[in-house]
């Protein structure tokens, strides 16, 4: 009986640790200009970053596609790490948000993304 209680408490501990990783970090005030929906047409990329630190990313190039939906775990200079439960992806920001011809842009993973007001509800 005591073994079952010990196993149950250990399991609960692991679950609590895992749930902590699902929350992410508090969004730094110097990175609020990252917040918004950013797109690229070729290849098709949509990167949505919310004030609460949640990220939704979709990449499509021909038959290759990948996506992630998880909170930001940390910032490393201008780059940010997204993930949960030990599975992470690092987004390399080589140029932070800037304005060009009246549009906001950011360079992430060597791709120029443009900020948009809204993306279709499928994303």
PDB file of C-alpha atoms in Angstrom:
ATOM      1  CA  UNK A   1       0.000   0.000   0.000  1.00  0.00           C
ATOM      2  CA  UNK A   2       2.802   2.395   0.888  1.00  0.00           C
ATOM      3  CA  UNK A   3       4.461   1.657  -2.490  1.00  0.00           C
ATOM      4  CA  UNK A   4       1.272   2.723  -4.278  1.00  0.00           C
ATOM      5  CA  UNK A   5       1.146   5.976  -2.312  1.00  0.00           C
ATOM      6  CA  UNK A   6       4.811   6.682  -3.098  1.00  0.00           C
ATOM      7  CA  UNK A   7       4.304   5.963  -6.798  1.00  0.00           C
ATOM      8  CA  UNK A   8       1.185   8.149  -6.801  1.00  0.00           C
ATOM      9  CA  UNK A   9       3.022  11.061  -5.162  1.00  0.00           C
ATOM     10  CA  UNK A  10       5.946  10.748  -7.586  1.00  0.00           C
ATOM     11  CA  UNK A  11       3.547  10.702 -10.531  1.00  0.00           C
ATOM     12  CA  UNK A  12       1.778  13.782  -9.206  1.00  0.00           C
ATOM     13  CA  UNK A  13       5.142  15.525  -8.842  1.00  0.00           C
ATOM     14  CA  UNK A  14       6.056  14.786 -12.464  1.00  0.00           C
ATOM     15  CA  UNK A  15       2.659  16.033 -13.639  1.00  0.00           C
ATOM     16  CA  UNK A  16       3.065  19.293 -11.719  1.00  0.00           C
ATOM     17  CA  UNK A  17       6.536  19.832 -13.191  1.00  0.00           C
ATOM     18  CA  UNK A  18       5.203  19.149 -16.699  1.00  0.00           C
ATOM     19  CA  UNK A  19       2.298  21.568 -16.218  1.00  0.00           C
ATOM     20  CA  UNK A  20       4.697  24.288 -15.066  1.00  0.00           C
ATOM     21  CA  UNK A  21       6.515  23.932 -18.403  1.00  0.00           C
ATOM     22  CA  UNK A  22       3.234  24.460 -20.280  1.00  0.00           C
ATOM     23  CA  UNK A  23       2.853  27.979 -18.889  1.00  0.00           C
ATOM     24  CA  UNK A  24       5.990  29.564 -20.310  1.00  0.00           C
ATOM     25  CA  UNK A  25       7.553  32.787 -19.064  1.00  0.00           C
ATOM     26  CA  UNK A  26       6.328  36.279 -18.376  1.00  0.00           C
ATOM     27  CA  UNK A  27       6.721  38.316 -21.560  1.00  0.00           C
ATOM     28  CA  UNK A  28       9.618  40.806 -21.187  1.00  0.00           C
ATOM     29  CA  UNK A  29       8.653  44.457 -21.638  1.00  0.00           C
ATOM     30  CA  UNK A  30      11.504  45.039 -24.100  1.00  0.00           C
ATOM     31  CA  UNK A  31      10.117  42.347 -26.433  1.00  0.00           C
ATOM     32  CA  UNK A  32       6.491  43.510 -26.697  1.00  0.00           C
ATOM     33  CA  UNK A  33       7.127  44.595 -30.290  1.00  0.00           C
ATOM     34  CA  UNK A  34       7.353  40.853 -31.123  1.00  0.00           C
ATOM     35  CA  UNK A  35       3.640  40.482 -30.309  1.00  0.00           C
ATOM     36  CA  UNK A  36       1.385  40.056 -33.324  1.00  0.00           C
ATOM     37  CA  UNK A  37       0.872  37.910 -36.386  1.00  0.00           C
ATOM     38  CA  UNK A  38       3.720  37.772 -38.879  1.00  0.00           C
ATOM     39  CA  UNK A  39       3.579  36.160 -42.321  1.00  0.00           C
ATOM     40  CA  UNK A  40       5.781  35.254 -45.277  1.00  0.00           C
ATOM     41  CA  UNK A  41       4.377  34.263 -48.677  1.00  0.00           C
ATOM     42  CA  UNK A  42       7.165  32.068 -50.076  1.00  0.00           C
ATOM     43  CA  UNK A  43       7.592  29.769 -48.288  1.00  0.00           C
ATOM     44  CA  UNK A  44       4.260  30.076 -46.513  1.00  0.00           C
ATOM     45  CA  UNK A  45       4.926  30.998 -42.885  1.00  0.00           C
ATOM     46  CA  UNK A  46       2.582  32.249 -40.201  1.00  0.00           C
ATOM     47  CA  UNK A  47       4.011  33.162 -36.791  1.00  0.00           C
ATOM     48  CA  UNK A  48       1.555  34.383 -34.178  1.00  0.00           C
ATOM     49  CA  UNK A  49       2.893  35.632 -30.837  1.00  0.00           C
ATOM     50  CA  UNK A  50       0.459  36.663 -28.103  1.00  0.00           C
ATOM     51  CA  UNK A  51       1.040  38.937 -25.093  1.00  0.00           C
ATOM     52  CA  UNK A  52       0.732  35.952 -22.778  1.00  0.00           C
ATOM     53  CA  UNK A  53       3.756  34.346 -24.496  1.00  0.00           C
ATOM     54  CA  UNK A  54       1.867  31.717 -26.457  1.00  0.00           C
ATOM     55  CA  UNK A  55       3.146  31.043 -29.966  1.00  0.00           C
ATOM     56  CA  UNK A  56       1.525  29.413 -32.957  1.00  0.00           C
ATOM     57  CA  UNK A  57       3.791  28.719 -35.944  1.00  0.00           C
ATOM     58  CA  UNK A  58       3.106  27.133 -39.309  1.00  0.00           C
ATOM     59  CA  UNK A  59       5.574  26.535 -42.171  1.00  0.00           C
ATOM     60  CA  UNK A  60       4.703  25.116 -45.599  1.00  0.00           C
ATOM     61  CA  UNK A  61       7.042  24.753 -48.558  1.00  0.00           C
ATOM     62  CA  UNK A  62       5.885  22.299 -51.204  1.00  0.00           C
ATOM     63  CA  UNK A  63       5.435  18.923 -49.531  1.00  0.00           C
ATOM     64  CA  UNK A  64       7.368  20.015 -46.421  1.00  0.00           C
ATOM     65  CA  UNK A  65       5.352  21.359 -43.516  1.00  0.00           C
ATOM     66  CA  UNK A  66       5.855  21.845 -39.806  1.00  0.00           C
ATOM     67  CA  UNK A  67       4.013  23.552 -37.011  1.00  0.00           C
ATOM     68  CA  UNK A  68       4.195  24.186 -33.295  1.00  0.00           C
ATOM     69  CA  UNK A  69       1.813  25.660 -30.761  1.00  0.00           C
ATOM     70  CA  UNK A  70       3.422  26.243 -27.382  1.00  0.00           C
ATOM     71  CA  UNK A  71       4.520  28.958 -24.967  1.00  0.00           C
ATOM     72  CA  UNK A  72       7.792  30.856 -25.071  1.00  0.00           C
ATOM     73  CA  UNK A  73      10.132  29.235 -22.557  1.00  0.00           C
ATOM     74  CA  UNK A  74      12.968  31.750 -22.727  1.00  0.00           C
ATOM     75  CA  UNK A  75      14.592  34.585 -24.617  1.00  0.00           C
ATOM     76  CA  UNK A  76      18.238  34.305 -25.603  1.00  0.00           C
ATOM     77  CA  UNK A  77      19.200  37.831 -26.625  1.00  0.00           C
ATOM     78  CA  UNK A  78      16.821  38.452 -29.579  1.00  0.00           C
ATOM     79  CA  UNK A  79      16.095  34.749 -30.174  1.00  0.00           C
ATOM     80  CA  UNK A  80      13.319  32.894 -28.371  1.00  0.00           C
ATOM     81  CA  UNK A  81      12.708  29.267 -27.432  1.00  0.00           C
ATOM     82  CA  UNK A  82       9.208  27.805 -27.730  1.00  0.00           C
ATOM     83  CA  UNK A  83       8.126  24.473 -26.327  1.00  0.00           C
ATOM     84  CA  UNK A  84       6.646  22.311 -23.620  1.00  0.00           C
ATOM     85  CA  UNK A  85       7.409  19.085 -21.821  1.00  0.00           C
ATOM     86  CA  UNK A  86      11.077  19.191 -22.833  1.00  0.00           C
ATOM     87  CA  UNK A  87      10.433  19.520 -26.579  1.00  0.00           C
ATOM     88  CA  UNK A  88      11.618  22.919 -27.793  1.00  0.00           C
ATOM     89  CA  UNK A  89      12.283  24.911 -30.951  1.00  0.00           C
ATOM     90  CA  UNK A  90      14.556  27.938 -31.131  1.00  0.00           C
ATOM     91  CA  UNK A  91      13.558  30.841 -33.381  1.00  0.00           C
ATOM     92  CA  UNK A  92      16.598  32.852 -34.463  1.00  0.00           C
ATOM     93  CA  UNK A  93      15.769  36.551 -34.794  1.00  0.00           C
ATOM     94  CA  UNK A  94      18.533  38.147 -36.855  1.00  0.00           C
ATOM     95  CA  UNK A  95      16.640  41.461 -37.180  1.00  0.00           C
ATOM     96  CA  UNK A  96      14.166  42.600 -34.535  1.00  0.00           C
ATOM     97  CA  UNK A  97      10.903  44.301 -35.596  1.00  0.00           C
ATOM     98  CA  UNK A  98      11.486  47.331 -37.813  1.00  0.00           C
ATOM     99  CA  UNK A  99       9.411  49.503 -40.128  1.00  0.00           C
ATOM    100  CA  UNK A 100       9.904  49.504 -43.884  1.00  0.00           C
ATOM    101  CA  UNK A 101       7.595  51.415 -46.247  1.00  0.00           C
ATOM    102  CA  UNK A 102       4.999  51.750 -43.479  1.00  0.00           C
ATOM    103  CA  UNK A 103       4.948  48.003 -42.679  1.00  0.00           C
ATOM    104  CA  UNK A 104       6.395  46.217 -39.675  1.00  0.00           C
ATOM    105  CA  UNK A 105       8.859  43.426 -40.486  1.00  0.00           C
ATOM    106  CA  UNK A 106      11.014  40.968 -38.566  1.00  0.00           C
ATOM    107  CA  UNK A 107      13.672  38.509 -39.743  1.00  0.00           C
ATOM    108  CA  UNK A 108      13.222  35.075 -38.172  1.00  0.00           C
ATOM    109  CA  UNK A 109      15.213  32.011 -39.235  1.00  0.00           C
ATOM    110  CA  UNK A 110      16.591  33.996 -42.202  1.00  0.00           C
ATOM    111  CA  UNK A 111      13.067  34.789 -43.512  1.00  0.00           C
ATOM    112  CA  UNK A 112      11.529  38.256 -43.697  1.00  0.00           C
ATOM    113  CA  UNK A 113       8.075  38.210 -42.095  1.00  0.00           C
ATOM    114  CA  UNK A 114       5.568  41.056 -42.350  1.00  0.00           C
ATOM    115  CA  UNK A 115       3.136  41.942 -39.573  1.00  0.00           C
ATOM    116  CA  UNK A 116      -0.551  41.673 -40.493  1.00  0.00           C
ATOM    117  CA  UNK A 117      -3.741  42.658 -38.736  1.00  0.00           C
ATOM    118  CA  UNK A 118      -5.519  39.326 -39.069  1.00  0.00           C
ATOM    119  CA  UNK A 119      -5.072  35.887 -40.544  1.00  0.00           C
ATOM    120  CA  UNK A 120      -7.950  33.608 -41.537  1.00  0.00           C
ATOM    121  CA  UNK A 121      -9.565  31.655 -38.726  1.00  0.00           C
ATOM    122  CA  UNK A 122      -8.085  28.345 -39.943  1.00  0.00           C
ATOM    123  CA  UNK A 123      -4.840  29.392 -38.325  1.00  0.00           C
TER     124      UNK A 123
END
